[in-house]
Short mmCIF file of C-alpha atoms in Angstrom, two decimals:
data_model
loop_
_atom_site.label_atom_id
_atom_site.label_comp_id
_atom_site.label_asym_id
_atom_site.label_seq_id
_atom_site.Cartn_x
_atom_site.Cartn_y
_atom_site.Cartn_z
CA UNK A 1 21.18 -87.44 -145.86
CA UNK A 2 20.26 -85.08 -149.09
CA UNK A 3 17.01 -86.82 -150.32
CA UNK A 4 16.89 -87.48 -154.08
CA UNK A 5 13.72 -86.27 -156.36
CA UNK A 6 13.88 -86.76 -160.34
CA UNK A 7 12.64 -83.51 -161.58
CA UNK A 8 9.82 -82.90 -162.99
CA UNK A 9 6.63 -80.21 -164.70
CA UNK A 10 5.02 -79.12 -161.12
CA UNK A 11 5.82 -76.07 -160.53
CA UNK A 12 7.86 -74.76 -157.10
CA UNK A 13 5.69 -74.43 -154.46
CA UNK A 14 4.58 -78.20 -154.91
CA UNK A 15 8.28 -79.27 -154.45
CA UNK A 16 7.97 -76.19 -150.91
CA UNK A 17 4.79 -77.19 -149.57
CA UNK A 18 2.35 -74.36 -148.70
CA UNK A 19 3.98 -73.57 -145.39
CA UNK A 20 7.40 -72.56 -146.91
CA UNK A 21 6.64 -69.22 -148.12
CA UNK A 22 4.77 -67.81 -144.80
CA UNK A 23 7.57 -69.69 -142.57
CA UNK A 24 10.76 -68.03 -145.12
CA UNK A 25 9.09 -64.56 -144.66
CA UNK A 26 8.64 -64.52 -141.25
CA UNK A 27 11.27 -65.92 -140.09
CA UNK A 28 13.33 -63.17 -141.97
CA UNK A 29 11.88 -59.88 -140.00
CA UNK A 30 14.36 -60.46 -136.53
CA UNK A 31 17.14 -59.60 -139.12
CA UNK A 32 15.22 -56.55 -140.91
CA UNK A 33 13.79 -55.11 -137.50
CA UNK A 34 17.24 -55.67 -135.09
CA UNK A 35 19.10 -52.71 -136.07
CA UNK A 36 16.21 -50.31 -135.51
CA UNK A 37 15.05 -51.71 -132.49
CA UNK A 38 18.95 -51.93 -131.25
CA UNK A 39 18.38 -47.72 -131.91
CA UNK A 40 15.11 -47.38 -130.80
CA UNK A 41 16.04 -49.20 -127.23
CA UNK A 42 19.47 -47.61 -127.17
CA UNK A 43 17.72 -44.22 -127.72
CA UNK A 44 15.81 -44.20 -125.44
CA UNK A 45 17.78 -45.51 -122.36
CA UNK A 46 20.86 -43.55 -122.68
CA UNK A 47 18.93 -40.21 -124.33
CA UNK A 48 22.04 -40.33 -127.52
CA UNK A 49 21.27 -40.32 -130.95
CA UNK A 50 24.46 -40.50 -131.21
CA UNK A 51 25.63 -43.71 -129.17
CA UNK A 52 22.55 -45.34 -130.74
CA UNK A 53 23.53 -44.93 -134.00
CA UNK A 54 26.64 -46.20 -132.68
CA UNK A 55 25.12 -49.52 -131.40
CA UNK A 56 22.76 -50.01 -135.01
CA UNK A 57 26.31 -49.85 -136.46
CA UNK A 58 27.83 -52.57 -134.88
CA UNK A 59 24.80 -54.58 -135.19
CA UNK A 60 25.35 -54.58 -139.12
CA UNK A 61 28.78 -54.83 -139.10
CA UNK A 62 28.47 -58.28 -137.17
CA UNK A 63 26.88 -59.09 -140.25
CA UNK A 64 29.04 -58.60 -142.81
CA UNK A 65 31.81 -60.05 -140.04
CA UNK A 66 29.85 -63.40 -140.00
CA UNK A 67 28.09 -63.45 -143.64
CA UNK A 68 30.66 -64.54 -145.03
CA UNK A 69 31.49 -67.17 -142.92
CA UNK A 70 28.22 -67.91 -142.49
CA UNK A 71 27.44 -68.66 -145.95
CA UNK A 72 30.42 -70.87 -145.97
CA UNK A 73 29.59 -73.27 -143.44
CA UNK A 74 26.02 -73.67 -144.96
CA UNK A 75 27.81 -74.49 -148.28
CA UNK A 76 29.91 -76.58 -146.19
CA UNK A 77 27.81 -78.32 -144.06
CA UNK A 78 23.88 -77.65 -145.42
CA UNK A 79 21.29 -75.14 -143.43
CA UNK A 80 19.89 -77.03 -140.61
CA UNK A 81 23.12 -77.71 -138.78
CA UNK A 82 23.81 -74.30 -138.96
CA UNK A 83 20.59 -72.20 -139.04
CA UNK A 84 19.39 -74.71 -135.47
CA UNK A 85 22.33 -73.03 -132.91
CA UNK A 86 22.49 -69.72 -134.83
CA UNK A 87 18.68 -68.78 -134.37
CA UNK A 88 18.73 -70.29 -131.01
CA UNK A 89 22.10 -68.35 -129.98
CA UNK A 90 20.54 -65.20 -131.94
CA UNK A 91 16.87 -65.38 -129.95
CA UNK A 92 19.02 -65.77 -126.80
CA UNK A 93 21.32 -62.72 -127.46
CA UNK A 94 18.31 -60.47 -128.19
CA UNK A 95 16.63 -61.37 -125.82
CA UNK A 96 19.32 -60.37 -123.06
CA UNK A 97 20.03 -57.27 -124.52
CA UNK A 98 17.53 -55.35 -122.89
CA UNK A 99 19.07 -56.30 -120.13
CA UNK A 100 22.11 -54.97 -120.83
CA UNK A 101 21.17 -51.88 -122.36
CA UNK A 102 18.89 -51.13 -118.81
CA UNK A 103 21.69 -51.34 -116.51
CA UNK A 104 23.71 -49.08 -118.80
CA UNK A 105 26.85 -50.59 -119.52
CA UNK A 106 29.96 -49.23 -120.87
CA UNK A 107 29.76 -48.74 -124.14
CA UNK A 108 32.51 -51.17 -125.41
CA UNK A 109 30.34 -54.09 -123.62
CA UNK A 110 27.29 -52.13 -124.83
CA UNK A 111 28.49 -52.12 -129.00
CA UNK A 112 30.03 -56.16 -128.19
CA UNK A 113 26.57 -57.37 -127.30
CA UNK A 114 25.47 -55.45 -130.41
CA UNK A 115 28.39 -57.07 -132.43
CA UNK A 116 27.38 -60.33 -131.17
CA UNK A 117 23.60 -59.75 -132.55
CA UNK A 118 24.79 -58.86 -135.54
CA UNK A 119 27.46 -61.42 -135.97
CA UNK A 120 24.47 -64.52 -134.69
CA UNK A 121 21.53 -62.99 -137.52
CA UNK A 122 20.43 -65.88 -139.53
CA UNK A 123 19.79 -64.24 -142.59
CA UNK A 124 17.02 -66.06 -143.99
CA UNK A 125 16.41 -64.16 -147.08
CA UNK A 126 20.09 -65.07 -148.33
CA UNK A 127 19.56 -69.05 -146.85
CA UNK A 128 15.65 -68.54 -148.93
CA UNK A 129 17.22 -67.70 -152.23
CA UNK A 130 20.06 -71.17 -152.29
CA UNK A 131 17.50 -73.05 -151.43
CA UNK A 132 15.29 -72.41 -153.73
CA UNK A 133 18.18 -72.02 -156.04
CA UNK A 134 19.22 -75.71 -155.61
CA UNK A 135 14.90 -76.98 -155.59
CA UNK A 136 14.92 -75.53 -159.33
CA UNK A 137 18.05 -77.27 -160.37
CA UNK A 138 17.79 -80.21 -158.93
CA UNK A 139 13.68 -81.13 -158.58
CA UNK A 140 11.92 -79.02 -161.51
CA UNK A 141 12.21 -80.34 -165.40
CA UNK A 142 14.72 -78.14 -167.35
CA UNK A 143 12.15 -76.83 -169.36
CA UNK A 144 10.49 -74.76 -166.38
CA UNK A 145 13.78 -73.69 -165.27
CA UNK A 146 14.73 -70.12 -167.12
CA UNK A 147 10.77 -69.10 -166.03
CA UNK A 148 11.34 -70.37 -162.62
CA UNK A 149 14.08 -68.97 -161.21
CA UNK A 150 13.14 -65.35 -163.05
CA UNK A 151 9.60 -65.27 -160.95
CA UNK A 152 11.59 -67.08 -157.60
CA UNK A 153 14.50 -64.17 -157.38
CA UNK A 154 11.32 -61.39 -158.15
CA UNK A 155 9.14 -62.50 -155.10
CA UNK A 156 12.35 -62.74 -153.30
CA UNK A 157 13.46 -59.45 -153.72
CA UNK A 158 9.42 -58.35 -152.93
CA UNK A 159 9.51 -60.25 -149.94
CA UNK A 160 13.14 -58.28 -148.72
CA UNK A 161 11.28 -54.84 -149.99
CA UNK A 162 8.30 -55.73 -147.93
CA UNK A 163 10.40 -57.25 -144.83
CA UNK A 164 12.37 -54.15 -144.43
CA UNK A 165 9.65 -51.72 -144.83
CA UNK A 166 7.55 -53.98 -142.20
CA UNK A 167 10.49 -54.21 -140.04
CA UNK A 168 10.59 -50.82 -139.25
CA UNK A 169 7.09 -50.31 -138.25
CA UNK A 170 6.82 -52.79 -136.33
CA UNK A 171 9.30 -51.75 -134.62
CA UNK A 172 7.36 -48.16 -133.87
CA UNK A 173 4.10 -49.85 -133.16
CA UNK A 174 5.65 -51.97 -129.96
CA UNK A 175 8.46 -48.74 -129.18
CA UNK A 176 5.08 -47.09 -129.53
CA UNK A 177 2.44 -48.71 -127.70
CA UNK A 178 4.48 -51.51 -125.10
CA UNK A 179 7.36 -50.08 -124.32
CA UNK A 180 11.15 -49.76 -126.18
CA UNK A 181 12.10 -53.13 -125.08
CA UNK A 182 9.03 -54.53 -126.42
CA UNK A 183 10.52 -54.98 -130.51
CA UNK A 184 13.91 -56.59 -129.66
CA UNK A 185 11.99 -58.94 -127.50
CA UNK A 186 9.72 -59.48 -130.20
CA UNK A 187 12.23 -60.10 -132.81
CA UNK A 188 13.79 -62.64 -130.49
CA UNK A 189 10.77 -64.29 -130.25
CA UNK A 190 10.37 -64.18 -134.54
CA UNK A 191 13.82 -65.73 -134.56
CA UNK A 192 13.29 -68.62 -131.61
CA UNK A 193 10.37 -69.96 -133.48
CA UNK A 194 10.27 -69.28 -137.22
CA UNK A 195 13.78 -69.24 -137.72
CA UNK A 196 14.12 -72.82 -136.14
CA UNK A 197 11.05 -73.35 -138.33
CA UNK A 198 12.67 -72.19 -141.45
CA UNK A 199 15.62 -74.75 -140.68
CA UNK A 200 13.87 -77.60 -139.81
CA UNK A 201 11.80 -76.88 -142.83
CA UNK A 202 12.64 -80.54 -145.12
CA UNK A 203 13.17 -77.94 -147.97
CA UNK A 204 16.35 -77.53 -145.88
CA UNK A 205 17.85 -81.13 -147.39
CA UNK A 206 17.92 -78.92 -151.01
CA UNK A 207 21.33 -78.81 -152.79
CA UNK A 208 22.61 -81.09 -150.07
CA UNK A 209 25.13 -84.26 -150.92
CA UNK A 210 25.20 -87.01 -148.69
CA UNK A 211 27.71 -85.69 -146.46
CA UNK A 212 25.54 -83.07 -145.96
CA UNK A 213 27.34 -80.05 -148.05
CA UNK A 214 27.46 -80.41 -152.14
CA UNK A 215 29.78 -82.48 -153.71
CA UNK A 216 32.31 -79.78 -155.30
CA UNK A 217 33.14 -76.48 -153.94
CA UNK A 218 35.36 -73.78 -154.78
CA UNK A 219 37.70 -72.05 -153.64
CA UNK A 220 36.97 -69.03 -151.67
CA UNK A 221 39.21 -66.57 -153.11
CA UNK A 222 37.11 -67.19 -156.52
CA UNK A 223 34.70 -65.43 -154.28
CA UNK A 224 37.24 -61.86 -155.26
CA UNK A 225 36.47 -62.13 -159.08
CA UNK A 226 35.32 -58.46 -160.55
CA UNK A 227 32.27 -59.80 -161.42
CA UNK A 228 31.06 -60.45 -157.76
CA UNK A 229 32.72 -57.72 -156.48
CA UNK A 230 30.78 -55.51 -158.46
CA UNK A 231 27.44 -57.07 -157.24
CA UNK A 232 28.85 -56.91 -153.50
CA UNK A 233 29.24 -53.05 -153.98
CA UNK A 234 25.46 -52.70 -156.02
CA UNK A 235 23.87 -54.48 -152.78
CA UNK A 236 26.16 -52.01 -150.62
CA UNK A 237 24.68 -49.13 -152.35
CA UNK A 238 21.43 -49.65 -152.45
CA UNK A 239 20.89 -50.61 -148.19
CA UNK A 240 22.21 -47.14 -148.62
CA UNK A 241 19.93 -46.16 -149.75
CA UNK A 242 17.71 -47.12 -147.38
CA UNK A 243 19.51 -45.95 -145.16
CA UNK A 244 19.42 -42.86 -145.71
CA UNK A 245 16.50 -42.33 -147.41
CA UNK A 246 14.72 -43.56 -144.03
CA UNK A 247 16.63 -41.35 -141.61
CA UNK A 248 16.69 -37.79 -143.85
CA UNK A 249 12.63 -38.67 -144.07
CA UNK A 250 12.11 -39.34 -140.52
CA UNK A 251 14.14 -35.75 -140.35
CA UNK A 252 12.34 -34.13 -142.80
CA UNK A 253 9.03 -34.86 -141.91
CA UNK A 254 10.20 -34.21 -137.81
CA UNK A 255 10.85 -30.44 -139.54
CA UNK A 256 7.17 -30.59 -141.45
CA UNK A 257 5.90 -31.23 -137.21
CA UNK A 258 4.45 -35.13 -138.29
CA UNK A 259 7.04 -37.00 -137.80
CA UNK A 260 5.21 -40.18 -137.11
CA UNK A 261 4.19 -40.34 -141.14
CA UNK A 262 7.92 -41.04 -141.58
CA UNK A 263 7.61 -44.84 -141.49
CA UNK A 264 4.10 -44.34 -143.81
CA UNK A 265 5.75 -42.82 -146.00
CA UNK A 266 8.83 -44.80 -146.52
CA UNK A 267 5.59 -47.49 -146.42
CA UNK A 268 4.60 -46.07 -149.42
CA UNK A 269 7.86 -46.20 -151.74
CA UNK A 270 8.59 -49.80 -150.22
CA UNK A 271 5.07 -51.43 -151.05
CA UNK A 272 5.68 -49.94 -155.00
CA UNK A 273 8.69 -51.72 -155.12
CA UNK A 274 7.83 -54.59 -154.29
CA UNK A 275 4.82 -55.14 -156.84
CA UNK A 276 7.04 -53.66 -159.04
CA UNK A 277 9.74 -56.34 -158.10
CA UNK A 278 7.48 -59.16 -158.52
CA UNK A 279 6.72 -57.66 -161.88
CA UNK A 280 10.42 -58.08 -162.90
CA UNK A 281 8.97 -61.56 -163.89
CA UNK A 282 7.06 -60.85 -165.99
CA UNK A 283 9.83 -59.48 -167.89
CA UNK A 284 11.01 -61.05 -171.35
CA UNK A 285 13.93 -62.82 -170.99
CA UNK A 286 16.24 -61.24 -173.92
CA UNK A 287 16.32 -57.63 -172.08
CA UNK A 288 19.57 -58.64 -170.43
CA UNK A 289 20.23 -58.15 -167.02
CA UNK A 290 22.66 -55.64 -167.50
CA UNK A 291 20.48 -53.26 -169.64
CA UNK A 292 18.04 -53.42 -166.91
CA UNK A 293 19.84 -52.44 -164.34
CA UNK A 294 21.39 -49.74 -166.25
CA UNK A 295 17.26 -48.82 -166.91
CA UNK A 296 16.31 -49.38 -163.35
CA UNK A 297 18.94 -47.53 -161.58
CA UNK A 298 18.76 -44.79 -163.87
CA UNK A 299 14.49 -44.57 -162.95
CA UNK A 300 15.99 -44.33 -159.55
CA UNK A 301 18.65 -41.58 -159.44
CA UNK A 302 15.93 -39.20 -161.88
CA UNK A 303 13.43 -40.32 -158.85
CA UNK A 304 15.67 -39.54 -156.16
CA UNK A 305 17.34 -35.82 -157.63
CA UNK A 306 13.62 -35.05 -157.39
CA UNK A 307 13.15 -36.51 -153.57
CA UNK A 308 16.14 -34.29 -152.58
CA UNK A 309 14.69 -30.71 -154.09
CA UNK A 310 11.23 -31.05 -152.85
CA UNK A 311 10.04 -29.31 -150.16
CA UNK A 312 6.72 -30.45 -149.45
CA UNK A 313 5.03 -33.62 -148.37
CA UNK A 314 3.44 -33.74 -151.63
CA UNK A 315 5.89 -33.58 -153.39
CA UNK A 316 8.30 -36.16 -151.90
CA UNK A 317 4.81 -38.63 -151.88
CA UNK A 318 5.05 -38.60 -155.69
CA UNK A 319 9.17 -38.71 -155.13
CA UNK A 320 9.40 -41.93 -152.88
CA UNK A 321 6.63 -44.10 -154.69
CA UNK A 322 8.65 -43.53 -158.03
CA UNK A 323 11.97 -43.75 -156.07
CA UNK A 324 10.22 -47.36 -155.54
CA UNK A 325 9.68 -48.24 -159.08
CA UNK A 326 12.95 -48.36 -158.88
CA UNK A 327 14.70 -50.06 -156.38
CA UNK A 328 12.85 -53.40 -156.04
CA UNK A 329 13.75 -54.21 -160.14
CA UNK A 330 17.13 -53.23 -159.37
CA UNK A 331 17.63 -55.53 -156.34
CA UNK A 332 15.73 -58.24 -157.74
CA UNK A 333 18.96 -57.65 -160.95
CA UNK A 334 21.55 -58.13 -159.15
CA UNK A 335 20.45 -61.11 -157.03
CA UNK A 336 19.32 -62.74 -160.55
CA UNK A 337 22.89 -62.02 -161.95
CA UNK A 338 24.60 -62.88 -158.35
CA UNK A 339 23.22 -65.99 -158.75
CA UNK A 340 24.56 -66.93 -162.32
CA UNK A 341 28.08 -65.34 -161.40
CA UNK A 342 27.88 -67.74 -157.79
CA UNK A 343 30.97 -69.82 -158.38
CA UNK A 344 30.55 -73.63 -157.62
CA UNK A 345 29.20 -74.62 -154.15
CA UNK A 346 28.88 -71.13 -152.98
CA UNK A 347 25.50 -69.77 -153.97
CA UNK A 348 24.54 -69.83 -150.02
CA UNK A 349 27.86 -67.40 -149.46
CA UNK A 350 27.00 -65.12 -151.97
CA UNK A 351 23.94 -64.60 -150.49
CA UNK A 352 24.59 -64.10 -147.54
CA UNK A 353 27.80 -61.33 -148.89
CA UNK A 354 24.96 -59.53 -150.46
CA UNK A 355 22.65 -59.40 -147.51
CA UNK A 356 25.23 -58.55 -144.73
CA UNK A 357 26.02 -55.67 -147.56
CA UNK A 358 22.26 -54.64 -147.32
CA UNK A 359 22.28 -54.31 -143.92
CA UNK A 360 26.02 -53.21 -142.80
CA UNK A 361 25.31 -50.03 -145.49
CA UNK A 362 21.52 -49.51 -144.24
CA UNK A 363 22.72 -49.49 -140.37
CA UNK A 364 25.97 -47.10 -141.27
CA UNK A 365 24.28 -44.72 -143.87
CA UNK A 366 21.57 -44.12 -141.05
CA UNK A 367 23.65 -43.54 -138.57
CA UNK A 368 26.13 -40.96 -141.26
CA UNK A 369 22.64 -39.72 -142.32
CA UNK A 370 21.42 -38.83 -138.59
CA UNK A 371 24.76 -36.75 -137.68
CA UNK A 372 24.13 -34.65 -141.27
CA UNK A 373 20.12 -34.19 -140.43
CA UNK A 374 21.08 -33.34 -136.86
CA UNK A 375 24.34 -30.39 -137.83
CA UNK A 376 22.90 -29.72 -141.42
CA UNK A 377 19.18 -30.42 -141.57
CA UNK A 378 16.80 -32.40 -143.67
CA UNK A 379 17.60 -30.58 -146.49
CA UNK A 380 21.41 -31.38 -146.31
CA UNK A 381 20.32 -35.16 -145.17
CA UNK A 382 17.94 -36.20 -148.75
CA UNK A 383 20.99 -36.10 -150.58
CA UNK A 384 22.78 -38.88 -149.37
CA UNK A 385 19.93 -40.94 -150.71
CA UNK A 386 20.56 -38.89 -154.77
CA UNK A 387 24.20 -40.04 -153.42
CA UNK A 388 24.05 -43.57 -152.60
CA UNK A 389 21.08 -43.60 -156.47
CA UNK A 390 24.19 -42.49 -158.72
CA UNK A 391 26.77 -44.89 -157.08
CA UNK A 392 24.27 -47.79 -158.32
CA UNK A 393 24.09 -46.21 -161.58
CA UNK A 394 27.98 -45.26 -161.71
CA UNK A 395 28.22 -49.45 -160.74
CA UNK A 396 25.92 -50.51 -163.50
CA UNK A 397 27.98 -48.56 -166.27
CA UNK A 398 31.28 -50.53 -164.27
CA UNK A 399 29.28 -53.34 -164.50
CA UNK A 400 29.43 -53.50 -168.66
CA UNK A 401 33.16 -53.14 -168.43
CA UNK A 402 33.07 -56.19 -166.33
CA UNK A 403 31.56 -58.48 -168.69
CA UNK A 404 32.86 -57.14 -171.63
CA UNK A 405 36.45 -58.34 -170.10
CA UNK A 406 34.30 -61.91 -169.71
CA UNK A 407 34.01 -62.29 -173.39
CA UNK A 408 36.82 -61.20 -174.02
CA UNK A 409 38.87 -63.80 -171.66
CA UNK A 410 36.29 -66.55 -172.09
CA UNK A 411 35.79 -66.57 -168.35
CA UNK A 412 33.14 -69.66 -167.64
CA UNK A 413 30.14 -68.56 -165.36
CA UNK A 414 28.12 -70.70 -164.12
CA UNK A 415 24.46 -70.66 -164.64
CA UNK A 416 21.95 -70.86 -161.31
CA UNK A 417 20.39 -73.43 -162.61
CA UNK A 418 23.20 -75.70 -163.77
CA UNK A 419 25.48 -77.66 -161.87
CA UNK A 420 28.82 -78.00 -163.25
CA UNK A 421 30.95 -75.24 -164.02
CA UNK A 422 31.17 -74.86 -168.06
CA UNK A 423 30.55 -71.84 -169.74
CA UNK A 424 26.76 -70.30 -170.53
CA UNK A 425 24.65 -68.35 -172.73
CA UNK A 426 25.08 -65.14 -171.83
CA UNK A 427 22.66 -63.92 -168.82
CA UNK A 428 23.43 -60.77 -168.23
#
């Protein structure tokens, strides 16, 4: 049963407790590790890059197939009831995957095992966003909510950026110094310990009613509205950017004879991205979200164009730093808009859908970019991040039209900090 807490002036961390944030961060690492970990293990055992890419893509497809279902179950029954069995299942599937690969099964069985791993992925990042939004809405005094929401979304996006950078690095370190199966075993252990701890944390009760579900919930068809779809498409493009950038960068560094430094350079982009994502919280509220999306997507396109044209390691490094300054704030903006546009009682669903879009796009883009790099070289592969970045900008322009249509038809948009479905001030 949900515990009723009177709103007060304390900060968010006073309501979550100091251990919530490290637990929530570590709980999202398995999700960040599994795509790269599966790719590394399959390529190491089978020697086939194509099969490795196909298998990692199956993980991403699994997350997308399950994402809306998991989000719907959480919105209806609460996080604890869903995440505990899901985390345990994911841990077991990850732990068994090295044994499955070692017997060199038929391709369909290998792909099925990878698909099940993706299907059972708990997506702690999406759940954390949904949980913290509920805490802000229910437990913080009204004057504190807007700034707390901005800061929280900035932190969550920075944590995602950091996890997506640390995940591949951890995979590389474990695979290099222990064995190719070690990253998958590590992800299984993290899922067993920290996803379970995250699911059982007292904050999991936020946002649920007496029956462990919301008092009201919008129909699933509300998620198919254009204002939501444009955000899903944009997060897909951001995921494609991540996958294409990492893979093309790896190919470029391999041609330079220093492939081991690819993860380090990618980390430089991720660090800058995470830092500026946090800085978004300091932007004034009058700097509307729709214009933030336009601005930072423009920065991303310009920097990625420089990356595409770079021929030296130093030029690539500078481009990566600036790319990070564009992609981090863009991701913060997209999730903030998603919080504002989530239909009533559907916050967890929309967050899991967006998280699934990133994961699927990352894995598909990695596979496609790897194939192009193998056939045409790094220079051709380095065009793909620019295509993904340009799509983010095109969707930012499309979003301006979507918002004009919302205002013209007076479509009510639920404020992320209020429980009722009522018209609100322009948040975008």
